[in-house]
mmCIF file of C-alpha atoms and ligand atoms in Angstrom:
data_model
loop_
_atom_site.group_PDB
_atom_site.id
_atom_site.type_symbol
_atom_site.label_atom_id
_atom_site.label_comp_id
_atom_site.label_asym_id
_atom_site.label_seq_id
_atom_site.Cartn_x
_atom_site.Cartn_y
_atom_site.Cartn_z
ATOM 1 C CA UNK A 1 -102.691 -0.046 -194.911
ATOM 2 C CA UNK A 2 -105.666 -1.263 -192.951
ATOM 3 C CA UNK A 3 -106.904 1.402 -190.992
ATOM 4 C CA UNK A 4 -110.242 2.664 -189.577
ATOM 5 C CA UNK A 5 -111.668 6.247 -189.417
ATOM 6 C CA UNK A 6 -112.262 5.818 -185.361
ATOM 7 C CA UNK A 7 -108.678 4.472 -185.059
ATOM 8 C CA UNK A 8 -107.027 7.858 -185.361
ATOM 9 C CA UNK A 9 -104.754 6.293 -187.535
ATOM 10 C CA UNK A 10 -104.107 8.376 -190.524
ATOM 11 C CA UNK A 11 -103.243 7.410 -193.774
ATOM 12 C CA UNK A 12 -102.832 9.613 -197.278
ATOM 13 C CA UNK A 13 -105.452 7.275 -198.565
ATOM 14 C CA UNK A 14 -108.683 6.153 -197.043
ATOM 15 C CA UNK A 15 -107.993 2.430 -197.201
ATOM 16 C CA UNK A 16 -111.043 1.733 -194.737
ATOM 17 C CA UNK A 17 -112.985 -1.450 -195.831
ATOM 18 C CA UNK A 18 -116.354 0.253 -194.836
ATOM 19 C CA UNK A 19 -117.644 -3.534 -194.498
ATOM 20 C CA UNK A 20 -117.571 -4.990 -190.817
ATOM 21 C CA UNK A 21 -115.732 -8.621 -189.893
ATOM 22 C CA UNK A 22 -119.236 -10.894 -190.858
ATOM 23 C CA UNK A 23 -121.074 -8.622 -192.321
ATOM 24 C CA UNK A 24 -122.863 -9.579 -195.542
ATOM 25 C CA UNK A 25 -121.776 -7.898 -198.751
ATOM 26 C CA UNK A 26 -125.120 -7.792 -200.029
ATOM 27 C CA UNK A 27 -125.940 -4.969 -197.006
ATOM 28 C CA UNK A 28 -125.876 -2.559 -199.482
ATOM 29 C CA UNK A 29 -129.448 -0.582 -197.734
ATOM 30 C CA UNK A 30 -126.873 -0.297 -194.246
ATOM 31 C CA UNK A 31 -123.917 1.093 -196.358
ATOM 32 C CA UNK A 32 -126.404 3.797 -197.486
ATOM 33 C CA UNK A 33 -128.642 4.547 -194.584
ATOM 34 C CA UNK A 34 -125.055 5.299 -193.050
ATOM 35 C CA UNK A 35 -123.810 7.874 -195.651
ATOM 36 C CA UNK A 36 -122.363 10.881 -194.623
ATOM 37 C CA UNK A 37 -124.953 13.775 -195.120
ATOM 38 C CA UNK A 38 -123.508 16.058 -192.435
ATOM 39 C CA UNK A 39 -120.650 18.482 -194.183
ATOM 40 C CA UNK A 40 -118.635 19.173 -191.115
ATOM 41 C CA UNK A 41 -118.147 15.097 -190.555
ATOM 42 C CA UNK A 42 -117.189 15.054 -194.041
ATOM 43 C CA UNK A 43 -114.533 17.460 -193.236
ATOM 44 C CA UNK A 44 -113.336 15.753 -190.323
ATOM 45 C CA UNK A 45 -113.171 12.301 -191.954
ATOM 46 C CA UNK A 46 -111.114 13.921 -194.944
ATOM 47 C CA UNK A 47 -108.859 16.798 -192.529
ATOM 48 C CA UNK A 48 -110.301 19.350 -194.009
ATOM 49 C CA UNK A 49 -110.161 22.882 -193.459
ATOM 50 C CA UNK A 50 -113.173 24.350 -191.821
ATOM 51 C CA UNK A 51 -113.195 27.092 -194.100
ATOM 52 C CA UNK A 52 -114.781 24.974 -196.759
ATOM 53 C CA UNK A 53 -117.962 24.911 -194.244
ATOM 54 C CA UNK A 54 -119.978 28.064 -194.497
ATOM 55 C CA UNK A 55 -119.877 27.638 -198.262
ATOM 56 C CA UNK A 56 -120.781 24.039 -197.531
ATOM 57 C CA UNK A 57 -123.669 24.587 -195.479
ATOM 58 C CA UNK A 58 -125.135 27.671 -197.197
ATOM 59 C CA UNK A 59 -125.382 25.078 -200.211
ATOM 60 C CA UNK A 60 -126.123 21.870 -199.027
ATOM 61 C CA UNK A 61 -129.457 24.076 -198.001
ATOM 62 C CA UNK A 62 -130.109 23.970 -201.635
ATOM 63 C CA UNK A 63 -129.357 20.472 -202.557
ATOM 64 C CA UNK A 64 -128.235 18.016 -199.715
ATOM 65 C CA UNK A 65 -124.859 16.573 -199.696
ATOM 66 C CA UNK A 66 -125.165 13.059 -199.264
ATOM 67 C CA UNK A 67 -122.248 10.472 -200.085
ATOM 68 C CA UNK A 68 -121.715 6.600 -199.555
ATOM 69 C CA UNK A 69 -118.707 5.700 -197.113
ATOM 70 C CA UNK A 70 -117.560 3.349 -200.060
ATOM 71 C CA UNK A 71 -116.918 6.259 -201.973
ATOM 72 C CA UNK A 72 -115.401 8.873 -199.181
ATOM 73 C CA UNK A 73 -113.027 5.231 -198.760
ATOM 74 C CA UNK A 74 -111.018 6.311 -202.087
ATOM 75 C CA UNK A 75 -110.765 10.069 -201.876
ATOM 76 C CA UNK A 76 -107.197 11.496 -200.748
ATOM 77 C CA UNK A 77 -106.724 12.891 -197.399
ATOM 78 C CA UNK A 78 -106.429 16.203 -197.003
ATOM 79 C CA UNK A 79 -106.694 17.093 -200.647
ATOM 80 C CA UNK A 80 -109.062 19.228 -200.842
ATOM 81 C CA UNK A 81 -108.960 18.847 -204.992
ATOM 82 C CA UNK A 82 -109.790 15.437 -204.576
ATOM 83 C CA UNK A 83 -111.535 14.632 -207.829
ATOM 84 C CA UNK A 84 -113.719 12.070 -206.317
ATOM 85 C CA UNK A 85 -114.870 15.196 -203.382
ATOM 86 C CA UNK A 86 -114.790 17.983 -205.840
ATOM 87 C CA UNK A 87 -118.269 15.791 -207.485
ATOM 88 C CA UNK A 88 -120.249 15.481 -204.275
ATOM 89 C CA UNK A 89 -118.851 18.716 -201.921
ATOM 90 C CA UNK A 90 -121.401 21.447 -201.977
ATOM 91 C CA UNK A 91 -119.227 24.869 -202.308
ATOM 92 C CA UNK A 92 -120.475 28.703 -202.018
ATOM 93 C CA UNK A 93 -119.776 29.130 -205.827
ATOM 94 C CA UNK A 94 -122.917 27.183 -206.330
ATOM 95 C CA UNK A 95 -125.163 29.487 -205.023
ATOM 96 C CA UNK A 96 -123.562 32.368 -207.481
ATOM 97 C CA UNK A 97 -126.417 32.985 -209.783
ATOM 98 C CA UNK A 98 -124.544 32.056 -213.729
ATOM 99 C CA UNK A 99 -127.169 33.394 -217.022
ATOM 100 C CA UNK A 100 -127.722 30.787 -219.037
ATOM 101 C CA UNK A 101 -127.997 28.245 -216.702
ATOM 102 C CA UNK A 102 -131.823 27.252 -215.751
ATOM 103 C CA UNK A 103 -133.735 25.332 -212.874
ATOM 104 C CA UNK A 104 -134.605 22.699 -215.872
ATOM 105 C CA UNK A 105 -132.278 22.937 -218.711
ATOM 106 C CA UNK A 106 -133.653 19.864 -220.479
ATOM 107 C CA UNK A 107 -137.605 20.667 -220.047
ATOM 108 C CA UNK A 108 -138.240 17.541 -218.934
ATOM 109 C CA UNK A 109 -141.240 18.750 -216.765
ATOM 110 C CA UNK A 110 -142.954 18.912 -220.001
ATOM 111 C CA UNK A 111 -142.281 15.140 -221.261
ATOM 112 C CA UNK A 112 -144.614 13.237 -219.304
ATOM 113 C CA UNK A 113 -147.361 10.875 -221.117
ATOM 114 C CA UNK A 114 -148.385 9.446 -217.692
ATOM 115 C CA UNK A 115 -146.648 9.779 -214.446
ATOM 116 C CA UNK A 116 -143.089 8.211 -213.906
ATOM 117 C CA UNK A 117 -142.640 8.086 -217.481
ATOM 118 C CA UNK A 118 -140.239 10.388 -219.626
ATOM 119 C CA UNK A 119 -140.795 9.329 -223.476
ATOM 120 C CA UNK A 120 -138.857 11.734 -225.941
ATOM 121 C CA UNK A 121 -137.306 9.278 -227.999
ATOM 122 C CA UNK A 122 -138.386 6.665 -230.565
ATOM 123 C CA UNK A 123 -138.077 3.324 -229.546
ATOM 124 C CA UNK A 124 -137.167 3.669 -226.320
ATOM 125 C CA UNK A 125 -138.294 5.636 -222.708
ATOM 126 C CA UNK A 126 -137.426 6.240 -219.110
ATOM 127 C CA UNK A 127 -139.118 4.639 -216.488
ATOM 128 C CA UNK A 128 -138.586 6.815 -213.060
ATOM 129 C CA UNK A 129 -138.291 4.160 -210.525
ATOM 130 C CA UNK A 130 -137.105 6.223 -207.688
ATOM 131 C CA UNK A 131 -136.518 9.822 -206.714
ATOM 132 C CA UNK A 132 -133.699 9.029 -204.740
ATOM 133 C CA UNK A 133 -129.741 8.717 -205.622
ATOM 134 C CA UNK A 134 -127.349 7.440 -203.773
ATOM 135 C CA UNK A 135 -124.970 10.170 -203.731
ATOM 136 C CA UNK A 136 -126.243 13.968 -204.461
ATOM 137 C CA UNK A 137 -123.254 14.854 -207.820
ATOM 138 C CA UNK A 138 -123.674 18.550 -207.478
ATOM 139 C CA UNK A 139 -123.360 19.396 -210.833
ATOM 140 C CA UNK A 140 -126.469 16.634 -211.675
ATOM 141 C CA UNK A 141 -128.833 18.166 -214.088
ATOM 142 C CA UNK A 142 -131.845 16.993 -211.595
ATOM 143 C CA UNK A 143 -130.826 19.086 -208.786
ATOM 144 C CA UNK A 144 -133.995 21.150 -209.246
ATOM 145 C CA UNK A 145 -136.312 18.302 -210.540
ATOM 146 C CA UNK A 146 -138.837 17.321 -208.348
ATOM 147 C CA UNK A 147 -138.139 13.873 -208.938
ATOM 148 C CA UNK A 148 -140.531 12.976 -205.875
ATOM 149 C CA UNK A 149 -143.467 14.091 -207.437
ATOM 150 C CA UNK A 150 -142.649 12.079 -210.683
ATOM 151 C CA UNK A 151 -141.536 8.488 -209.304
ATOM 152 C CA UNK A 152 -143.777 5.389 -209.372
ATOM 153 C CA UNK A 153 -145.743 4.698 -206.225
ATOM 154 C CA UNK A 154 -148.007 1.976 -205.429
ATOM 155 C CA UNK A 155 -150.622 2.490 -208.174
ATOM 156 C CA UNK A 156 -149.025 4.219 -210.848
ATOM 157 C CA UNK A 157 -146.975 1.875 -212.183
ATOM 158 C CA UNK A 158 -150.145 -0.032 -213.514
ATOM 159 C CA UNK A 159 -150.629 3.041 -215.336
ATOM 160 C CA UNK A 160 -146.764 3.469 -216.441
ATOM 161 C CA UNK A 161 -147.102 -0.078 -217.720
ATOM 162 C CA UNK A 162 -150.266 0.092 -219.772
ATOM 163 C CA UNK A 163 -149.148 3.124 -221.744
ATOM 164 C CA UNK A 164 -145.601 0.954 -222.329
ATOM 165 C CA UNK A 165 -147.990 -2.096 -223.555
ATOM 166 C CA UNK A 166 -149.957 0.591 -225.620
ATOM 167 C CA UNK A 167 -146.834 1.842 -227.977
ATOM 168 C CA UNK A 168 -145.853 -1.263 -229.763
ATOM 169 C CA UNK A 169 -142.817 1.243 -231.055
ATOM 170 C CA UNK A 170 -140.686 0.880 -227.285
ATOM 171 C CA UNK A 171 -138.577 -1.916 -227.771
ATOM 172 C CA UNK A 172 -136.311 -0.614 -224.926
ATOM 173 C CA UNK A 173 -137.169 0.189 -221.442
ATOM 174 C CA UNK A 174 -134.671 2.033 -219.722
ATOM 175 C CA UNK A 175 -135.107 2.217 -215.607
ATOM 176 C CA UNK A 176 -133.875 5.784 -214.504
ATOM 177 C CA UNK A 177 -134.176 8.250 -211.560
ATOM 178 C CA UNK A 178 -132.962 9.487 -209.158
ATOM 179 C CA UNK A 179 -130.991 6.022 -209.360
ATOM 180 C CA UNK A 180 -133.085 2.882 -210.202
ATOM 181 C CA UNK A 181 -131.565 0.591 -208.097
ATOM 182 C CA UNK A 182 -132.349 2.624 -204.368
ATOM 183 C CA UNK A 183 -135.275 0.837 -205.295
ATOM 184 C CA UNK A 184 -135.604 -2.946 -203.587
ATOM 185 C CA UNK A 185 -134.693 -6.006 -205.576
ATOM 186 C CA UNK A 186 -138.271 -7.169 -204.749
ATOM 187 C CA UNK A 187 -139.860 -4.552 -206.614
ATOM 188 C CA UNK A 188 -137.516 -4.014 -209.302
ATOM 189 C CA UNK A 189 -138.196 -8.061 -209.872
ATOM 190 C CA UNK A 190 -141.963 -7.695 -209.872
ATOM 191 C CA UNK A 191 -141.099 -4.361 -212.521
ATOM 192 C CA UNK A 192 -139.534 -6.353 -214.249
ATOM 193 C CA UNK A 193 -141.678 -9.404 -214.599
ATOM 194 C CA UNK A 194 -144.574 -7.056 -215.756
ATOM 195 C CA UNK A 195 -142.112 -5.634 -218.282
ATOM 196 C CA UNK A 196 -140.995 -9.304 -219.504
ATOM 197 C CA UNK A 197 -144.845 -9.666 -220.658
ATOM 198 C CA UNK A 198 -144.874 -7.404 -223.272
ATOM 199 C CA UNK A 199 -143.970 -8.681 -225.858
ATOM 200 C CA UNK A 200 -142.253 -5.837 -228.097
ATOM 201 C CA UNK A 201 -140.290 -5.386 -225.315
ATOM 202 C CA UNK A 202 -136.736 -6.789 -225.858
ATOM 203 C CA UNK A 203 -134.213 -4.831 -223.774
ATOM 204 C CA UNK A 204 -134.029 -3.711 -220.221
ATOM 205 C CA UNK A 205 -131.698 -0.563 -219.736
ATOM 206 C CA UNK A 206 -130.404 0.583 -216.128
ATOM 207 C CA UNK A 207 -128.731 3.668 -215.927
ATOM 208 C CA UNK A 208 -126.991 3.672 -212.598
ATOM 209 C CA UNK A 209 -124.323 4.689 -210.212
ATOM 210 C CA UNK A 210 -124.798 2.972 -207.463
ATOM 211 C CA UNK A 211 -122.864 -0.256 -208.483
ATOM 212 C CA UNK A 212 -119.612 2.299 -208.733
ATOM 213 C CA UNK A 213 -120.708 4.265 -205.185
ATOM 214 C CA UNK A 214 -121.671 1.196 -203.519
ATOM 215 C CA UNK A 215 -120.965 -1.771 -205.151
ATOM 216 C CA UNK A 216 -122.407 -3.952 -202.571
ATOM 217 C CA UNK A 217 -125.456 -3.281 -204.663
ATOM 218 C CA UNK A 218 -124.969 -6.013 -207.308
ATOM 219 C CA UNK A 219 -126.567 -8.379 -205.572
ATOM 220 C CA UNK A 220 -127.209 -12.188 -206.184
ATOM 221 C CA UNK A 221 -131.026 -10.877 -206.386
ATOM 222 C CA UNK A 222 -130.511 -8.285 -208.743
ATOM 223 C CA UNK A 223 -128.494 -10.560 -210.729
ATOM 224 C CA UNK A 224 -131.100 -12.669 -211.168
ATOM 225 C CA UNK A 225 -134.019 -10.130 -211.962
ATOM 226 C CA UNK A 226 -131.900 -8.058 -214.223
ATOM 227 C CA UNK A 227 -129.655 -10.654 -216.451
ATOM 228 C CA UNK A 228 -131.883 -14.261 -215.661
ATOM 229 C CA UNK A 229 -135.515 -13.568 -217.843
ATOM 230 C CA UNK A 230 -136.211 -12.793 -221.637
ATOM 231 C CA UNK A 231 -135.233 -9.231 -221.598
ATOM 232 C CA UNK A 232 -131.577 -8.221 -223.258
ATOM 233 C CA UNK A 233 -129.789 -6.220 -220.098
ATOM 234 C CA UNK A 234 -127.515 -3.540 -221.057
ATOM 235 C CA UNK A 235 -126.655 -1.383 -217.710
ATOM 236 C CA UNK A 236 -125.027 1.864 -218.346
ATOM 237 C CA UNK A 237 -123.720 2.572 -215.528
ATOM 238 C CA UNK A 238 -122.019 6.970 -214.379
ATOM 239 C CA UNK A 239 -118.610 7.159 -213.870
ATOM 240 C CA UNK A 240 -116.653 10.144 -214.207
ATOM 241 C CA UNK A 241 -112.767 9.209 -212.858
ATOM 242 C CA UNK A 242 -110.795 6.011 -212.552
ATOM 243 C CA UNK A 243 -110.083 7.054 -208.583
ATOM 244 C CA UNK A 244 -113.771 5.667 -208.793
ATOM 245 C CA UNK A 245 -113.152 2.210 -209.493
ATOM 246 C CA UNK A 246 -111.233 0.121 -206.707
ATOM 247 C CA UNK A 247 -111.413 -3.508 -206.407
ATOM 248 C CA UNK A 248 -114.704 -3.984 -205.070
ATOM 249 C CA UNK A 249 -116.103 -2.001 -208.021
ATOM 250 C CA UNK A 250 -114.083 -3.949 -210.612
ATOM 251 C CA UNK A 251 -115.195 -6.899 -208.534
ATOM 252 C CA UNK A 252 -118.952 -5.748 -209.141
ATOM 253 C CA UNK A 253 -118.965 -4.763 -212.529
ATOM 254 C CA UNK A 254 -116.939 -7.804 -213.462
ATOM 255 C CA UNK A 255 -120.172 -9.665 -212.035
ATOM 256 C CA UNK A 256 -122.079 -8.386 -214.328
ATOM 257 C CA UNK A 257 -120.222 -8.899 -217.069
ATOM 258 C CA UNK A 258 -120.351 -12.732 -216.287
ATOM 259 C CA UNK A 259 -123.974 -12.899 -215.853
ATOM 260 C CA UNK A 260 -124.024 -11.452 -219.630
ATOM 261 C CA UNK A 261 -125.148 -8.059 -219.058
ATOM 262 C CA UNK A 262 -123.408 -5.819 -221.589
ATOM 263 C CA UNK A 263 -121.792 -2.871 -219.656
ATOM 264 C CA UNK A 264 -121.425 0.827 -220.888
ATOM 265 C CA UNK A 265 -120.313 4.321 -219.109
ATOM 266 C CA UNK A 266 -121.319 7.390 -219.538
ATOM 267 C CA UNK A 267 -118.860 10.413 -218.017
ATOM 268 C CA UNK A 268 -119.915 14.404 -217.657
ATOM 269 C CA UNK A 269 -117.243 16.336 -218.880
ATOM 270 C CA UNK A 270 -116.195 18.039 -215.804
ATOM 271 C CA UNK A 271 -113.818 20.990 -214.879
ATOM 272 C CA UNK A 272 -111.446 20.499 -212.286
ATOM 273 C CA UNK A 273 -112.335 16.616 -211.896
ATOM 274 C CA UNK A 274 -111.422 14.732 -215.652
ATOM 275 C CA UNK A 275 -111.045 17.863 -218.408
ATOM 276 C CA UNK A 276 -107.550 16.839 -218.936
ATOM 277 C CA UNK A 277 -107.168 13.439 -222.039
ATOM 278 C CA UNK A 278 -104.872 12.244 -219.325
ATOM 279 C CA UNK A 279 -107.440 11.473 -216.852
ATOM 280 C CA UNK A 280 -109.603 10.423 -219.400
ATOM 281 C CA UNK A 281 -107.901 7.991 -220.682
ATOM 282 C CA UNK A 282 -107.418 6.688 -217.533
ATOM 283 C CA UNK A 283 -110.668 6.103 -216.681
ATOM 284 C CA UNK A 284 -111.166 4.570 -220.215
ATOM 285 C CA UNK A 285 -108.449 1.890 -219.468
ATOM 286 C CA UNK A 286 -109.805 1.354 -215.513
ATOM 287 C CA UNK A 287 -113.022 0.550 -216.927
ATOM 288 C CA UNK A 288 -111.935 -1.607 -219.727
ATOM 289 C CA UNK A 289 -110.286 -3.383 -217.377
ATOM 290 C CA UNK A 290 -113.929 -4.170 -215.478
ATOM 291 C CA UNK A 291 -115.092 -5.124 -218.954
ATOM 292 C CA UNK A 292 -116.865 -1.838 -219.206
ATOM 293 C CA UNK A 293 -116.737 0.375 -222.969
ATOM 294 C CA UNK A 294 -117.309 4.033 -222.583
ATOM 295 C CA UNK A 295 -120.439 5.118 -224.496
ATOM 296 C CA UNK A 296 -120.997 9.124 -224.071
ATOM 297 C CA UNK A 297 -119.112 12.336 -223.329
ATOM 298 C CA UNK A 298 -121.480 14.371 -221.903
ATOM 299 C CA UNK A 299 -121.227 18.101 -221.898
ATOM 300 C CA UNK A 300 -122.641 19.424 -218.599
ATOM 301 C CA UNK A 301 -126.307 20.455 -218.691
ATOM 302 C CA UNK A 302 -126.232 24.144 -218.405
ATOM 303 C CA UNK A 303 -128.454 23.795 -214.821
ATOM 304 C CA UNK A 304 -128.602 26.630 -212.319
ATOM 305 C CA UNK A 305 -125.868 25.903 -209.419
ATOM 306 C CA UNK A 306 -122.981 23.521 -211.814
ATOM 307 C CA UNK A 307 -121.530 26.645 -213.709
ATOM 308 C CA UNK A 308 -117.640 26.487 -211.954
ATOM 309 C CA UNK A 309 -117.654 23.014 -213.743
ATOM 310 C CA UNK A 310 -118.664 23.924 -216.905
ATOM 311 C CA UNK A 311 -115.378 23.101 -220.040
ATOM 312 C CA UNK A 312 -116.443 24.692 -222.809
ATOM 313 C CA UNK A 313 -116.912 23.154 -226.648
ATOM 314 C CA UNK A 314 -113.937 23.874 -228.409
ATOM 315 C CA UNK A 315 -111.781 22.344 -225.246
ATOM 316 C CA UNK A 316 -113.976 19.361 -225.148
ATOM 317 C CA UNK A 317 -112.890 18.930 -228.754
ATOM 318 C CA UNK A 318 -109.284 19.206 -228.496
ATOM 319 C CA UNK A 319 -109.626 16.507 -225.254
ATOM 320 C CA UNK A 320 -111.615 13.808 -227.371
ATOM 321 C CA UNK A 321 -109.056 14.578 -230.304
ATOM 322 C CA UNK A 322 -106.075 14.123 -227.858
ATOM 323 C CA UNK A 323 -108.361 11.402 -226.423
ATOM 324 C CA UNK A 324 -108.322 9.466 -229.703
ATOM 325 C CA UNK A 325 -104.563 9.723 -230.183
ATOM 326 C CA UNK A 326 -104.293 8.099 -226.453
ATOM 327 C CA UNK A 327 -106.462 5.371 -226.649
ATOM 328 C CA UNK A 328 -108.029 2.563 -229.132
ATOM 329 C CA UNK A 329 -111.085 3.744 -230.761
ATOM 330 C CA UNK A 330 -113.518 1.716 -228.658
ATOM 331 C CA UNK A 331 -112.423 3.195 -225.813
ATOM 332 C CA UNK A 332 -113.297 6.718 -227.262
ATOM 333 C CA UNK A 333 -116.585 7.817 -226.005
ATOM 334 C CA UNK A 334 -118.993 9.914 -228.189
ATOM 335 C CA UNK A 335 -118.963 13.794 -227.145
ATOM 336 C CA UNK A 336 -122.723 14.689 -227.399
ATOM 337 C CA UNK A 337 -124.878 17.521 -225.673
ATOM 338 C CA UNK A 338 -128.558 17.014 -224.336
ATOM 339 C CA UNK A 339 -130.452 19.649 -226.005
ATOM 340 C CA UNK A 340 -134.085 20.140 -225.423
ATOM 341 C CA UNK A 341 -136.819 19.201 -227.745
ATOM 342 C CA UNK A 342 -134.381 17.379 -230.231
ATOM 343 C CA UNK A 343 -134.894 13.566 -230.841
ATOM 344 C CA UNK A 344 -131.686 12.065 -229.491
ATOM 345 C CA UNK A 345 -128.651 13.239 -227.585
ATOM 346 C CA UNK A 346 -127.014 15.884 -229.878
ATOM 347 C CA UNK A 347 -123.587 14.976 -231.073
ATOM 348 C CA UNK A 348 -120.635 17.139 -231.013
ATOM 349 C CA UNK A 349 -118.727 16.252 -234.414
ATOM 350 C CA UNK A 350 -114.513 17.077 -232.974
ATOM 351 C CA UNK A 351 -112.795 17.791 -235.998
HETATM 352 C C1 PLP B 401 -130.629 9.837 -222.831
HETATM 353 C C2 PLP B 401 -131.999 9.481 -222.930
HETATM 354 C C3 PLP B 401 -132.407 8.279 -223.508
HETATM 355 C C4 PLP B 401 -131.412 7.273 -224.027
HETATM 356 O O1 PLP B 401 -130.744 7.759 -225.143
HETATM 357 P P1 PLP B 401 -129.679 6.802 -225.875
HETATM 358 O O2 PLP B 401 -129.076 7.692 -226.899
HETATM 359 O O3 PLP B 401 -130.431 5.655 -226.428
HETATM 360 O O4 PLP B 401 -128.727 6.378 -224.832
HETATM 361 C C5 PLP B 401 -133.750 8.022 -223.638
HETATM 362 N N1 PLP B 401 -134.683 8.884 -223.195
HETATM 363 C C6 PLP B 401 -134.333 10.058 -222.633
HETATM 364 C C7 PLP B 401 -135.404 10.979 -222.172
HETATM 365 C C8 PLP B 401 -132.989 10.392 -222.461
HETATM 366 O O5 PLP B 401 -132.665 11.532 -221.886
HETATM 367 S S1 SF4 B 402 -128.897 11.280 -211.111
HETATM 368 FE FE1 SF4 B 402 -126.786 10.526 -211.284
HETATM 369 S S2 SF4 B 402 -125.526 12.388 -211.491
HETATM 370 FE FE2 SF4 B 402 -127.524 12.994 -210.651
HETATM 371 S S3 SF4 B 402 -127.224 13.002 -208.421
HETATM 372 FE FE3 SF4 B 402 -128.084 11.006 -209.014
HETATM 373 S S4 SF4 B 402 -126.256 9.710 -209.262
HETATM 374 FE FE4 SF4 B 402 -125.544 11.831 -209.316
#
């Protein structure tokens, strides 16, 4: 099954190795300066109808579409219900205009001590690192967040680090985005090393997808900055379907596993894509099987554009309890709701 895209050679699955004969594994900046942003390529890659493009283009206008090769690699051909596609292809519905959804469901805009900072819990905050993802999820609550504006350039992060130095409460740092890790290992290490002198710092949190998009990204480097100093690393890393992990992901996470990070996942409950206990349990066992635990359910942020994935309470109930007669209980993630303005993710008791 080893075909390439430019051979004409089709297969049901994508088994393309997006990595060229020599090429480094750690080229993880190549694999996403080469990601498909174009909707009508994506089409062509996957045999796609073309009547999937005007809705396509009238939203990608919006929010771009942008997705790793890695990830296009394990999507089905010519399924257009492809549960890995249905997360990243913008469709018409988005632009239908739902109530109750908002530009900025969680009022973050409002959260900000000091730039590239997001402090609304005790004990712990985010540190923006980078505007940028990876991949563009179209039902991410940050679609409208102008996550450019916020990020830490060249000076602020003095500034982002003296307020962390000034709360002796934040024992937990937790490096956000956009996704943390677009940003260089180089700069995440000299992040980190400021972070490492403060002493009621303890833990370093990374909450990520690129290691499941393109898991080239664990890098020797990163390996070292993230798991080799004083700071505890936990890395929670966004995974939503087992179709996400292949080999090379296991391979990744696995990685970090070994060089004692502890691993979590967090999943958004998602219509069409995993609101079945079948398919979550699946994805509970794939990523026990990378030494990953699930940690939280998360309902979908109720954000302007995401409404055709929305699964209501009471069925997000009856999945977790189905969920829980599947599966062992530590691989029973907690349903929970962000709601704005309260002190920790909300939790959804299910019976
Ligand atoms: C989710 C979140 C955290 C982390 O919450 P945990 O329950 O510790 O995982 C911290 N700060 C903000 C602003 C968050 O949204
Ligand atoms: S923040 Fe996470 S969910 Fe949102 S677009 Fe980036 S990778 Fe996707």
């Amino acid at each position: 099954m080893i075909t390439r895209y430019e051979d004409g050679v089709h297969t049901d699955k994508l088994s393309t190795r997006f990595l060229l004969p020599g090429e480094q594994p750690d080229d993880w900046k190549k694999v996403l300066a080469d990601s498909v942003t174009d909707p009508e390529v994506l089409l062509n890659i996957l045999n796609l109808p073309d009547t999937l493009l005007p809705g396509a283009i009238r939203s990608d206008k919006s929010f771009r579409m942008r997705i790793p090769r890695p990830f296009i690699d394990r999507m089905t051909r010519g399924d257009q219900h492809d549960p890995l596609l249905r997360q990243v292809l913008p469709l018409g519905e988005e632009s239908e205009e739902v109530s109750g959804f908002s530009l900025d469901p969680l009022a973050e805009q409002s959260q900000n001590p000091t730039e590239g900072i997001i402090h609304k819990y005790q004990g712990r905050l985010l540190l923006i690192i980078s505007g940028a993802c990876a991949i563009n999820c179209r039902f991410c609550f940050r679609r409208h967040f102008p996550y450019e504006d916020n990020r830490l350039g060249g000076d602020n992060w003095m500034q982002a680090i003296d307020y962390i130095r000034s709360q002796d409460s934040i024992h937990e740092v937790i490096l956000s985005g956009g996704d943390p890790l677009a940003a260089t290992d180089s700069r995440l290490a000299r992040m980190v090393e400021a972070l490492s002198d403060i002493p009621h710092v303890k833990t370093l949190r990374i909450h990520t997808r690129l290691p499941i998009v393109i898991p080239q990204r664990v890098t020797k480097e990163m390996l070292h900055w993230f798991c080799g100093g004083r700071l505890k690393p936990v890395m929670v890393i966004h995974c939503n379907h087992a179709n996400e992990i292949d080999e090379q992901v296991e391979q990744a996470l696995k990685k970090l596993r070994q060089a004692g990070a502890i691993v979590l996942n967090q999943t958004v409950l998602l219509k069409g894509i995993n609101d079945d206990s079948g398919s979550l349990a699946d994805l509970s066992h794939a990523l026990f099987n990378a030494g990953v635990l699930p940690y939280y359910l998360h309902l979908l942020d109720r954000v302007q554009g995401a409404a055709h994935f929305d699964v209501n309470e009471e069925r997000a109930k009856v999945l977790v309890n189905e969920l829980m007669q599947k599966c062992p209980g530590y691989l029973v993630p907690r349903l929970v709701r962000e709601v704005a303005g309260e002190a920790s993710k909300t939790p959804i008791p299910v019976n």
